[in-house]
Amino acid sequence: MKSISILGATGSIGTNALEIVRQFPDRFAVAALTANTRAAALAELIVEFRPRIAAVADADYADQLRTLLPADLDVAIVHGEDGYVQAATCEAADIVLGAMVGAAGLVPTLAAIDAGKDIALANKETLVMAGAIVMQRVRERGVKLMPVDSEHSAIFQSMAGQGPNRIREILLTASGGPFRERKICDFDAITPAQALDHPNWSMGNKITIDSATLMNKGLEVIEAHWLFDTDFDDIKVVIHPQSIIHSMVTYADGAVLAQMGVPDMKGAIAYGLSHPHRLPLNLPAPDFPRIGTLTFEEPDLERFPCLGLAFSAGKAGGTMPTVLNAANEEVVAAFLDGRLPFTGIHAIVDQTLNQHCRASGTDLDQIIAADHWARETARSLIRRQEC
Ligand code: NDP
Ligand code: MG
């Protein structure tokens, strides 16, 4: 029996994970659950899964949550960053599923590592912001860090059993999102509703916009760099619109190993939680005769400049990826609120990166300062273009 703390339990990854817990009650229990503001959704999960700790964003949401729960329920309701840290370090937890969205995941994930918890990580922003610090702590504490992002789970699976065999390159696949074939001159007219309509995957809003700009793939390149200790020059992105091959690894002899499956995150989440065991999930395997053709294309960096920005920020290193991530979170929120056109997303991230004085990023205070600076800079650039 494995007890899980789920950070971001009410989100797309969190609810998929809880479906797996529901399906395998003999294998998994729930130690802690967190949400941001959706107290009612969290209350339902608390009643069903009986965690020891539940955390929300602030004291008002915590009060709201208490009123929604039966008075005799034995659960500690906590809030704020300290509350998320308590959930992440809960004594009963064997493994922490990092499924919060954005930079908010960093401090609780580091606390979980420091507390010796194994981590199943969906929250890629944590590695983009502070990959050097996170990986160093993982090594120091000797905890297991399992990728939950489907591409990184695929790479991990394609590396299993290969021992010291030399890797030539990692091939990260990308669906290309909803605008793979749209005319670039029409990009200014893209609405949030159009960008939220992903052809293959059902996900939270922020990652869905990142998938439409291909910033998501850029963040994943940086995530792969840290998880697999691979140079940026040895990570390639391949557009694969069918999303059946989740990613591939090319070895020294030119052999390519790939992991395939239907586009459903439950496969990668279950593997992250139960490795090395594969659970009997009720997911179909791809129906190859029906699919017929798998296709591949080079990514078009003129159409998707965010991918190029992420490669450059990753190669520059230090606090540049932190700034890329923070500016991107701000512009995605502004785009979703209708304050920024789709094409403003890359333009403002680019300007923010250009204005940044890079620091080494080996110290958490530096990372947090760079994150705050980038948010303020991006917000002021967004305001300026609104006038
Ligand atoms: P969702 O938006 O669906 O869910 C996010 C979760 O985090 C919710 O529980 C939300 O709470 C909580 N949350 C949001 N903001 C904060 C905050 N500031 N502080 C604390 N908690 C917060 O996101 P997804 O599940 O889609 O994605 C989660 C992470 O997993 C992201 O990093 C994403 O990149 C990554 N990922 C997601 C995939 C997917 O298929 N969805 C695939 C691969 C990676 P509330 O409900 O109260 O708002
Ligand atoms: Mg992914």
CSV table of C-alpha atoms and ligand atoms in Angstrom, one decimal:
chain,number,residue,atom,x,y,z
A,1,MET,CA,0.0,0.0,0.0
A,2,LYS,CA,1.4,3.4,-1.0
A,3,SER,CA,0.1,6.6,0.5
A,4,ILE,CA,0.1,9.6,-1.8
A,5,SER,CA,0.0,13.4,-1.2
A,6,ILE,CA,-1.6,15.0,-4.2
A,7,LEU,CA,-0.6,18.6,-4.8
A,8,GLY,CA,-3.2,20.0,-7.2
A,9,ALA,CA,-5.8,17.3,-6.5
A,10,THR,CA,-8.7,19.2,-8.2
A,11,GLY,CA,-6.9,19.6,-11.5
A,12,SER,CA,-6.7,17.5,-14.6
A,13,ILE,CA,-3.7,15.4,-13.4
A,14,GLY,CA,-5.0,15.3,-9.9
A,15,THR,CA,-8.5,14.0,-10.8
A,16,ASN,CA,-6.9,11.4,-13.2
A,17,ALA,CA,-4.7,10.3,-10.4
A,18,LEU,CA,-7.6,9.9,-8.0
A,19,GLU,CA,-9.4,7.8,-10.6
A,20,ILE,CA,-6.4,5.5,-10.4
A,21,VAL,CA,-6.6,5.4,-6.6
A,22,ARG,CA,-10.4,4.6,-6.9
A,23,GLN,CA,-9.6,1.8,-9.3
A,24,PHE,CA,-6.8,0.3,-7.1
A,25,PRO,CA,-7.9,0.7,-3.4
A,26,ASP,CA,-5.6,-2.1,-2.3
A,27,ARG,CA,-2.6,-0.4,-3.7
A,28,PHE,CA,-3.1,3.3,-2.9
A,29,ALA,CA,-4.3,5.5,-0.1
A,30,VAL,CA,-4.4,9.3,0.1
A,31,ALA,CA,-2.3,11.1,2.7
A,32,ALA,CA,-3.0,14.7,1.7
A,33,LEU,CA,-4.9,16.7,-0.9
A,34,THR,CA,-4.5,20.3,-2.0
A,35,ALA,CA,-6.3,22.8,-4.2
A,36,ASN,CA,-6.0,26.5,-4.9
A,37,THR,CA,-9.4,28.1,-4.6
A,38,ARG,CA,-11.9,25.5,-5.5
A,39,ALA,CA,-13.0,24.6,-2.0
A,40,ALA,CA,-16.2,22.8,-3.0
A,41,ALA,CA,-14.4,20.4,-5.4
A,42,LEU,CA,-11.8,19.7,-2.8
A,43,ALA,CA,-14.4,19.1,-0.1
A,44,GLU,CA,-16.0,16.3,-2.2
A,45,LEU,CA,-12.6,14.7,-2.6
A,46,ILE,CA,-11.8,14.9,1.1
A,47,VAL,CA,-15.1,13.2,2.0
A,48,GLU,CA,-14.4,10.4,-0.5
A,49,PHE,CA,-10.6,9.8,0.1
A,50,ARG,CA,-10.2,10.8,3.8
A,51,PRO,CA,-6.7,12.5,3.7
A,52,ARG,CA,-5.1,13.5,6.9
A,53,ILE,CA,-4.3,17.0,5.6
A,54,ALA,CA,-5.9,19.3,3.1
A,55,ALA,CA,-4.5,22.6,2.0
A,56,VAL,CA,-5.9,25.6,0.1
A,57,ALA,CA,-4.6,29.0,-0.9
A,58,ASP,CA,-5.6,31.2,2.0
A,59,ALA,CA,-7.4,31.4,5.4
A,60,ASP,CA,-10.8,32.4,3.7
A,61,TYR,CA,-10.8,29.3,1.5
A,62,ALA,CA,-9.8,27.2,4.5
A,63,ASP,CA,-12.8,28.6,6.4
A,64,GLN,CA,-15.0,27.9,3.4
A,65,LEU,CA,-13.7,24.4,3.2
A,66,ARG,CA,-14.4,23.7,6.9
A,67,THR,CA,-18.0,24.8,6.5
A,68,LEU,CA,-18.4,22.3,3.6
A,69,LEU,CA,-17.1,19.3,5.6
A,70,PRO,CA,-18.9,17.1,8.2
A,71,ALA,CA,-17.8,18.4,11.7
A,72,ASP,CA,-16.6,15.0,12.9
A,73,LEU,CA,-14.2,14.4,9.9
A,74,ASP,CA,-10.6,13.9,11.1
A,75,VAL,CA,-8.7,16.1,8.7
A,76,ALA,CA,-6.3,19.0,9.3
A,77,ILE,CA,-7.3,22.0,7.1
A,78,VAL,CA,-4.3,24.2,6.4
A,79,HIS,CA,-3.5,27.0,4.0
A,80,GLY,CA,-1.0,29.1,2.1
A,81,GLU,CA,2.6,28.1,1.2
A,82,ASP,CA,3.1,26.6,4.7
A,83,GLY,CA,0.0,24.6,4.3
A,84,TYR,CA,1.1,23.2,0.9
A,85,VAL,CA,4.5,22.3,2.5
A,86,GLN,CA,2.6,20.5,5.4
A,87,ALA,CA,0.7,18.5,2.8
A,88,ALA,CA,3.9,17.8,0.8
A,89,THR,CA,5.8,16.6,3.9
A,90,CYS,CA,2.9,14.8,5.6
A,91,GLU,CA,4.3,11.9,7.6
A,92,ALA,CA,1.9,9.4,6.2
A,93,ALA,CA,2.9,10.1,2.6
A,94,ASP,CA,5.3,7.7,0.8
A,95,ILE,CA,5.1,9.6,-2.5
A,96,VAL,CA,4.1,13.1,-3.5
A,97,LEU,CA,2.4,13.7,-6.8
A,98,GLY,CA,3.3,17.3,-7.9
A,99,ALA,CA,0.3,18.3,-10.0
A,100,MET,CA,-0.1,22.0,-9.1
A,101,VAL,CA,0.1,24.3,-12.0
A,102,GLY,CA,3.0,26.8,-12.3
A,103,ALA,CA,5.7,28.1,-10.0
A,104,ALA,CA,3.6,27.5,-6.9
A,105,GLY,CA,4.8,23.9,-7.1
A,106,LEU,CA,8.5,24.7,-6.4
A,107,VAL,CA,8.6,25.2,-2.6
A,108,PRO,CA,6.3,22.3,-1.7
A,109,THR,CA,8.2,20.0,-4.0
A,110,LEU,CA,11.6,20.9,-2.6
A,111,ALA,CA,10.1,20.4,0.9
A,112,ALA,CA,8.9,17.0,0.0
A,113,ILE,CA,12.3,16.0,-1.4
A,114,ASP,CA,14.0,17.3,1.8
A,115,ALA,CA,11.6,15.2,3.8
A,116,GLY,CA,12.8,12.2,1.9
A,117,LYS,CA,9.6,11.6,-0.1
A,118,ASP,CA,9.6,10.0,-3.5
A,119,ILE,CA,8.2,12.4,-6.1
A,120,ALA,CA,6.0,11.8,-9.2
A,121,LEU,CA,6.4,15.1,-11.0
A,122,ALA,CA,3.8,16.5,-13.5
A,123,ASN,CA,4.5,20.1,-12.5
A,124,LYS,CA,7.3,20.7,-15.1
A,125,GLU,CA,7.5,24.4,-14.1
A,126,THR,CA,9.4,23.3,-11.0
A,127,LEU,CA,12.2,21.8,-13.1
A,128,VAL,CA,12.2,24.7,-15.6
A,129,MET,CA,12.5,27.3,-12.8
A,130,ALA,CA,15.1,25.6,-10.6
A,131,GLY,CA,16.3,22.3,-12.3
A,132,ALA,CA,19.8,22.5,-10.9
A,133,ILE,CA,18.6,22.9,-7.3
A,134,VAL,CA,15.9,20.3,-7.6
A,135,MET,CA,18.1,17.6,-9.1
A,136,GLN,CA,20.9,18.3,-6.6
A,137,ARG,CA,18.5,17.8,-3.7
A,138,VAL,CA,17.1,14.6,-5.3
A,139,ARG,CA,20.7,13.3,-5.5
A,140,GLU,CA,21.5,14.4,-1.9
A,141,ARG,CA,18.4,12.9,-0.4
A,142,GLY,CA,18.4,9.8,-2.6
A,143,VAL,CA,14.7,10.0,-3.4
A,144,LYS,CA,13.1,8.7,-6.5
A,145,LEU,CA,11.9,11.3,-9.0
A,146,MET,CA,9.5,9.8,-11.5
A,147,PRO,CA,8.4,11.8,-14.5
A,148,VAL,CA,4.7,12.0,-15.1
A,149,ASP,CA,4.8,14.3,-18.2
A,150,SER,CA,3.9,11.7,-20.9
A,151,GLU,CA,7.0,12.5,-23.0
A,152,HIS,CA,9.4,12.2,-20.1
A,153,SER,CA,7.6,9.0,-18.9
A,154,ALA,CA,8.1,7.7,-22.5
A,155,ILE,CA,11.8,8.6,-22.5
A,156,PHE,CA,12.3,7.1,-19.0
A,157,GLN,CA,10.6,3.9,-20.3
A,158,SER,CA,12.7,3.9,-23.5
A,159,MET,CA,15.9,4.1,-21.4
A,160,ALA,CA,14.9,1.2,-19.0
A,161,GLY,CA,17.4,-1.6,-19.1
A,162,GLN,CA,19.9,0.2,-21.3
A,163,GLY,CA,22.6,0.4,-18.7
A,164,PRO,CA,25.5,2.5,-19.9
A,165,ASN,CA,24.6,2.4,-23.6
A,166,ARG,CA,25.4,5.7,-25.2
A,167,ILE,CA,22.4,7.9,-26.2
A,168,ARG,CA,22.8,9.8,-29.4
A,169,GLU,CA,19.7,12.0,-28.9
A,170,ILE,CA,16.3,12.3,-27.3
A,171,LEU,CA,13.3,12.9,-29.7
A,172,LEU,CA,10.5,14.7,-27.9
A,173,THR,CA,7.3,14.4,-29.8
A,174,ALA,CA,4.7,17.2,-30.0
A,175,SER,CA,1.2,17.1,-31.5
A,176,GLY,CA,1.7,20.6,-33.0
A,177,GLY,CA,-1.5,21.8,-31.2
A,178,PRO,CA,-4.5,23.4,-32.9
A,179,PHE,CA,-2.6,25.8,-35.0
A,180,ARG,CA,-0.2,23.6,-36.8
A,181,GLU,CA,-1.7,24.4,-40.2
A,182,ARG,CA,-3.2,27.8,-39.6
A,183,LYS,CA,-1.8,30.7,-41.6
A,184,ILE,CA,0.7,32.7,-39.6
A,185,CYS,CA,-0.9,35.9,-40.8
A,186,ASP,CA,-4.1,34.9,-39.0
A,187,PHE,CA,-2.4,34.2,-35.6
A,188,ASP,CA,-3.4,37.7,-34.2
A,189,ALA,CA,-7.1,36.7,-34.4
A,190,ILE,CA,-6.7,33.5,-32.4
A,191,THR,CA,-9.2,33.6,-29.4
A,192,PRO,CA,-8.7,31.9,-26.1
A,193,ALA,CA,-11.6,29.5,-26.9
A,194,GLN,CA,-9.8,28.4,-30.1
A,195,ALA,CA,-6.5,28.0,-28.3
A,196,LEU,CA,-8.2,25.9,-25.6
A,197,ASP,CA,-9.5,23.4,-28.1
A,198,HIS,CA,-6.6,21.0,-28.2
A,199,PRO,CA,-6.9,18.3,-30.9
A,200,ASN,CA,-5.7,15.3,-28.8
A,201,TRP,CA,-5.3,16.0,-25.1
A,202,SER,CA,-7.7,17.1,-22.4
A,203,MET,CA,-5.7,19.2,-19.9
A,204,GLY,CA,-5.8,22.3,-17.6
A,205,ASN,CA,-6.1,25.7,-19.3
A,206,LYS,CA,-2.5,26.9,-18.7
A,207,ILE,CA,-0.8,23.8,-20.3
A,208,THR,CA,-3.4,23.8,-23.1
A,209,ILE,CA,-2.4,27.4,-24.1
A,210,ASP,CA,1.3,26.4,-23.7
A,211,SER,CA,0.6,23.5,-26.1
A,212,ALA,CA,-1.0,25.9,-28.7
A,213,THR,CA,2.2,28.1,-28.7
A,214,LEU,CA,4.5,25.1,-28.3
A,215,MET,CA,5.9,26.8,-25.2
A,216,ASN,CA,4.9,23.5,-23.5
A,217,LYS,CA,7.3,21.7,-25.7
A,218,GLY,CA,10.0,24.3,-24.9
A,219,LEU,CA,9.4,23.8,-21.2
A,220,GLU,CA,9.6,20.0,-21.8
A,221,VAL,CA,13.0,20.4,-23.5
A,222,ILE,CA,14.3,22.1,-20.4
A,223,GLU,CA,12.6,19.4,-18.2
A,224,ALA,CA,14.3,16.6,-20.3
A,225,HIS,CA,17.6,18.4,-20.0
A,226,TRP,CA,17.4,18.1,-16.2
A,227,LEU,CA,15.7,14.8,-15.8
A,228,PHE,CA,18.0,12.9,-18.2
A,229,ASP,CA,21.2,15.0,-17.8
A,230,THR,CA,21.2,15.6,-21.6
A,231,ASP,CA,22.7,18.5,-23.6
A,232,PHE,CA,20.3,20.8,-25.3
A,233,ASP,CA,22.0,20.0,-28.6
A,234,ASP,CA,21.0,16.3,-28.1
A,235,ILE,CA,17.3,17.0,-27.6
A,236,LYS,CA,15.2,17.3,-30.8
A,237,VAL,CA,11.5,18.1,-31.1
A,238,VAL,CA,9.5,16.2,-33.7
A,239,ILE,CA,5.9,17.1,-34.6
A,240,HIS,CA,3.8,14.0,-34.5
A,241,PRO,CA,0.1,15.0,-34.9
A,242,GLN,CA,-1.3,11.6,-33.9
A,243,SER,CA,0.2,11.7,-30.4
A,244,ILE,CA,0.7,7.9,-30.4
A,245,ILE,CA,4.4,7.9,-29.9
A,246,HIS,CA,5.0,9.7,-26.7
A,247,SER,CA,8.7,10.2,-27.3
A,248,MET,CA,11.8,8.3,-28.4
A,249,VAL,CA,15.5,7.8,-27.6
A,250,THR,CA,18.1,7.2,-30.3
A,251,TYR,CA,21.1,5.1,-29.2
A,252,ALA,CA,24.7,5.1,-30.5
A,253,ASP,CA,24.0,2.4,-33.1
A,254,GLY,CA,21.1,4.4,-34.6
A,255,ALA,CA,18.5,2.2,-33.0
A,256,VAL,CA,15.5,4.2,-31.8
A,257,LEU,CA,13.3,3.1,-28.9
A,258,ALA,CA,9.9,4.6,-28.5
A,259,GLN,CA,7.0,4.3,-26.1
A,260,MET,CA,3.5,4.4,-27.5
A,261,GLY,CA,0.0,4.5,-26.2
A,262,VAL,CA,-3.3,6.3,-26.6
A,263,PRO,CA,-3.2,10.0,-25.5
A,264,ASP,CA,-4.5,9.6,-22.0
A,265,MET,CA,-2.5,10.8,-19.0
A,266,LYS,CA,-3.6,7.9,-16.8
A,267,GLY,CA,-0.9,5.7,-18.3
A,268,ALA,CA,1.9,8.0,-17.4
A,269,ILE,CA,0.4,8.9,-14.0
A,270,ALA,CA,0.0,5.2,-13.0
A,271,TYR,CA,3.5,4.3,-14.1
A,272,GLY,CA,4.9,7.3,-12.1
A,273,LEU,CA,3.1,6.1,-9.0
A,274,SER,CA,3.6,2.4,-9.3
A,275,HIS,CA,7.0,2.0,-11.1
A,276,PRO,CA,8.4,-0.6,-11.7
A,277,HIS,CA,4.9,-2.3,-11.8
A,278,ARG,CA,2.5,-1.7,-14.7
A,279,LEU,CA,-1.1,-1.6,-13.4
A,280,PRO,CA,-3.9,-3.3,-15.3
A,281,LEU,CA,-5.5,0.0,-16.3
A,282,ASN,CA,-8.7,-0.1,-18.3
A,283,LEU,CA,-7.0,1.9,-21.2
A,284,PRO,CA,-7.1,0.5,-24.8
A,285,ALA,CA,-3.8,0.1,-26.6
A,286,PRO,CA,-3.5,2.0,-29.9
A,287,ASP,CA,-5.6,0.4,-32.7
A,288,PHE,CA,-2.8,0.5,-35.4
A,289,PRO,CA,-4.8,-0.7,-38.4
A,290,ARG,CA,-7.4,1.9,-37.6
A,291,ILE,CA,-4.8,4.7,-37.1
A,292,GLY,CA,-3.1,3.6,-40.4
A,293,THR,CA,-0.4,6.2,-40.6
A,294,LEU,CA,1.9,7.9,-38.1
A,295,THR,CA,3.5,11.1,-39.5
A,296,PHE,CA,6.4,13.3,-38.5
A,297,GLU,CA,7.5,16.9,-39.3
A,298,GLU,CA,10.1,19.4,-38.3
A,299,PRO,CA,8.7,22.1,-35.9
A,300,ASP,CA,8.3,25.4,-37.7
A,301,LEU,CA,10.0,28.0,-35.5
A,302,GLU,CA,8.6,30.9,-37.3
A,303,ARG,CA,5.1,29.7,-36.6
A,304,PHE,CA,6.1,28.7,-33.0
A,305,PRO,CA,8.7,31.2,-31.8
A,306,CYS,CA,8.2,30.2,-28.1
A,307,LEU,CA,10.0,26.9,-28.8
A,308,GLY,CA,13.1,28.8,-30.0
A,309,LEU,CA,12.9,31.1,-26.9
A,310,ALA,CA,12.8,28.1,-24.6
A,311,PHE,CA,15.8,26.4,-26.3
A,312,SER,CA,17.8,29.7,-26.1
A,313,ALA,CA,16.8,30.3,-22.4
A,314,GLY,CA,17.7,26.7,-21.6
A,315,LYS,CA,21.1,26.9,-23.3
A,316,ALA,CA,21.8,30.3,-21.6
A,317,GLY,CA,21.0,28.6,-18.3
A,318,GLY,CA,21.2,30.2,-14.8
A,319,THR,CA,18.0,32.3,-14.2
A,320,MET,CA,17.0,32.6,-17.8
A,321,PRO,CA,14.7,29.5,-17.8
A,322,THR,CA,13.2,30.9,-14.5
A,323,VAL,CA,12.4,34.2,-16.3
A,324,LEU,CA,11.1,32.3,-19.3
A,325,ASN,CA,8.7,30.4,-17.1
A,326,ALA,CA,7.5,33.3,-15.0
A,327,ALA,CA,7.0,35.6,-18.0
A,328,ASN,CA,5.1,32.9,-19.7
A,329,GLU,CA,2.8,32.3,-16.8
A,330,GLU,CA,1.9,36.0,-16.8
A,331,VAL,CA,1.3,36.3,-20.6
A,332,VAL,CA,-0.8,33.1,-20.6
A,333,ALA,CA,-3.0,34.5,-17.9
A,334,ALA,CA,-3.3,37.8,-19.8
A,335,PHE,CA,-4.2,36.0,-23.0
A,336,LEU,CA,-6.9,34.0,-21.3
A,337,ASP,CA,-8.3,37.2,-19.8
A,338,GLY,CA,-8.4,38.8,-23.2
A,339,ARG,CA,-5.7,41.4,-22.3
A,340,LEU,CA,-3.1,40.1,-24.8
A,341,PRO,CA,-3.3,38.8,-28.4
A,342,PHE,CA,-2.0,35.3,-29.1
A,343,THR,CA,1.1,36.8,-30.8
A,344,GLY,CA,1.8,39.0,-27.7
A,345,ILE,CA,2.7,35.8,-25.9
A,346,HIS,CA,6.1,35.2,-27.5
A,347,ALA,CA,6.7,38.9,-28.0
A,348,ILE,CA,6.5,39.7,-24.3
A,349,VAL,CA,8.4,36.6,-23.1
A,350,ASP,CA,11.1,37.6,-25.6
A,351,GLN,CA,11.3,41.2,-24.4
A,352,THR,CA,11.4,40.1,-20.7
A,353,LEU,CA,14.2,37.7,-21.4
A,354,ASN,CA,16.1,40.4,-23.3
A,355,GLN,CA,15.9,42.7,-20.3
A,356,HIS,CA,17.1,40.2,-17.7
A,357,CYS,CA,20.6,40.2,-16.2
A,358,ARG,CA,21.3,36.5,-15.9
A,359,ALA,CA,22.3,35.1,-12.5
A,360,SER,CA,23.7,31.7,-11.8
A,361,GLY,CA,20.5,30.3,-10.4
A,362,THR,CA,22.2,28.0,-8.0
A,363,ASP,CA,20.6,29.6,-5.0
A,364,LEU,CA,16.8,29.5,-4.2
A,365,ASP,CA,16.6,33.2,-3.2
A,366,GLN,CA,18.1,34.1,-6.6
A,367,ILE,CA,15.5,31.9,-8.4
A,368,ILE,CA,12.6,33.5,-6.4
A,369,ALA,CA,14.0,37.0,-7.0
A,370,ALA,CA,14.3,36.3,-10.8
A,371,ASP,CA,10.7,34.9,-10.8
A,372,HIS,CA,9.3,38.0,-9.1
A,373,TRP,CA,11.3,40.3,-11.4
A,374,ALA,CA,10.1,38.6,-14.5
A,375,ARG,CA,6.5,38.7,-13.4
A,376,GLU,CA,6.7,42.5,-12.7
A,377,THR,CA,8.5,43.1,-16.0
A,378,ALA,CA,6.1,41.1,-18.1
A,379,ARG,CA,3.1,42.7,-16.3
A,380,SER,CA,4.4,46.1,-17.1
A,381,LEU,CA,5.0,45.2,-20.7
A,382,ILE,CA,1.5,43.8,-21.0
A,383,ARG,CA,0.0,47.0,-19.5
A,384,ARG,CA,2.1,49.1,-22.0
A,385,GLN,CA,0.8,47.3,-25.0
A,386,GLU,CA,-2.8,47.5,-23.7
A,387,CYS,CA,-2.7,51.4,-23.9
B,1,NDP,P1,-5.1,22.2,-13.8
B,1,NDP,O1,-5.2,23.7,-14.0
B,1,NDP,O2,-6.2,21.3,-14.3
B,1,NDP,O3,-5.0,22.0,-12.2
B,1,NDP,C1,-4.1,22.7,-11.4
B,1,NDP,C2,-4.2,22.2,-10.0
B,1,NDP,O4,-3.4,23.1,-9.2
B,1,NDP,C3,-5.6,22.4,-9.4
B,1,NDP,O5,-5.8,21.5,-8.3
B,1,NDP,C4,-5.5,23.9,-8.8
B,1,NDP,O6,-6.5,24.1,-7.8
B,1,NDP,C5,-4.1,23.9,-8.3
B,1,NDP,N1,-3.5,25.2,-8.4
B,1,NDP,C6,-3.6,26.1,-9.4
B,1,NDP,N2,-2.9,27.2,-9.1
B,1,NDP,C7,-2.3,27.0,-7.9
B,1,NDP,C8,-1.6,27.8,-7.0
B,1,NDP,N3,-1.2,29.1,-7.3
B,1,NDP,N4,-1.2,27.3,-5.8
B,1,NDP,C9,-1.6,26.1,-5.4
B,1,NDP,N5,-2.4,25.3,-6.2
B,1,NDP,C10,-2.7,25.7,-7.4
B,1,NDP,O7,-3.7,21.8,-14.3
B,1,NDP,P2,-3.2,20.4,-14.9
B,1,NDP,O8,-3.7,19.3,-14.0
B,1,NDP,O9,-3.5,20.4,-16.4
B,1,NDP,O10,-1.6,20.5,-14.8
B,1,NDP,C11,-0.9,20.4,-13.6
B,1,NDP,C12,0.5,20.4,-13.8
B,1,NDP,O11,0.8,19.2,-14.5
B,1,NDP,C13,1.1,21.5,-14.7
B,1,NDP,O12,2.4,21.8,-14.3
B,1,NDP,C14,1.1,20.9,-16.1
B,1,NDP,O13,2.1,21.5,-16.9
B,1,NDP,C15,1.5,19.5,-15.8
B,1,NDP,N6,1.1,18.5,-16.8
B,1,NDP,C16,-0.3,18.4,-17.1
B,1,NDP,C17,-0.7,17.5,-18.0
B,1,NDP,C18,-2.2,17.3,-18.3
B,1,NDP,O14,-2.5,16.4,-19.1
B,1,NDP,N7,-3.1,18.0,-17.7
B,1,NDP,C19,0.3,16.7,-18.8
B,1,NDP,C20,1.6,16.9,-18.4
B,1,NDP,C21,2.0,17.8,-17.5
B,1,NDP,P3,-8.0,24.8,-8.1
B,1,NDP,O15,-8.7,23.6,-8.7
B,1,NDP,O16,-8.5,25.1,-6.8
B,1,NDP,O17,-7.8,25.9,-9.0
B,2,MG,MG,3.9,16.6,-22.0
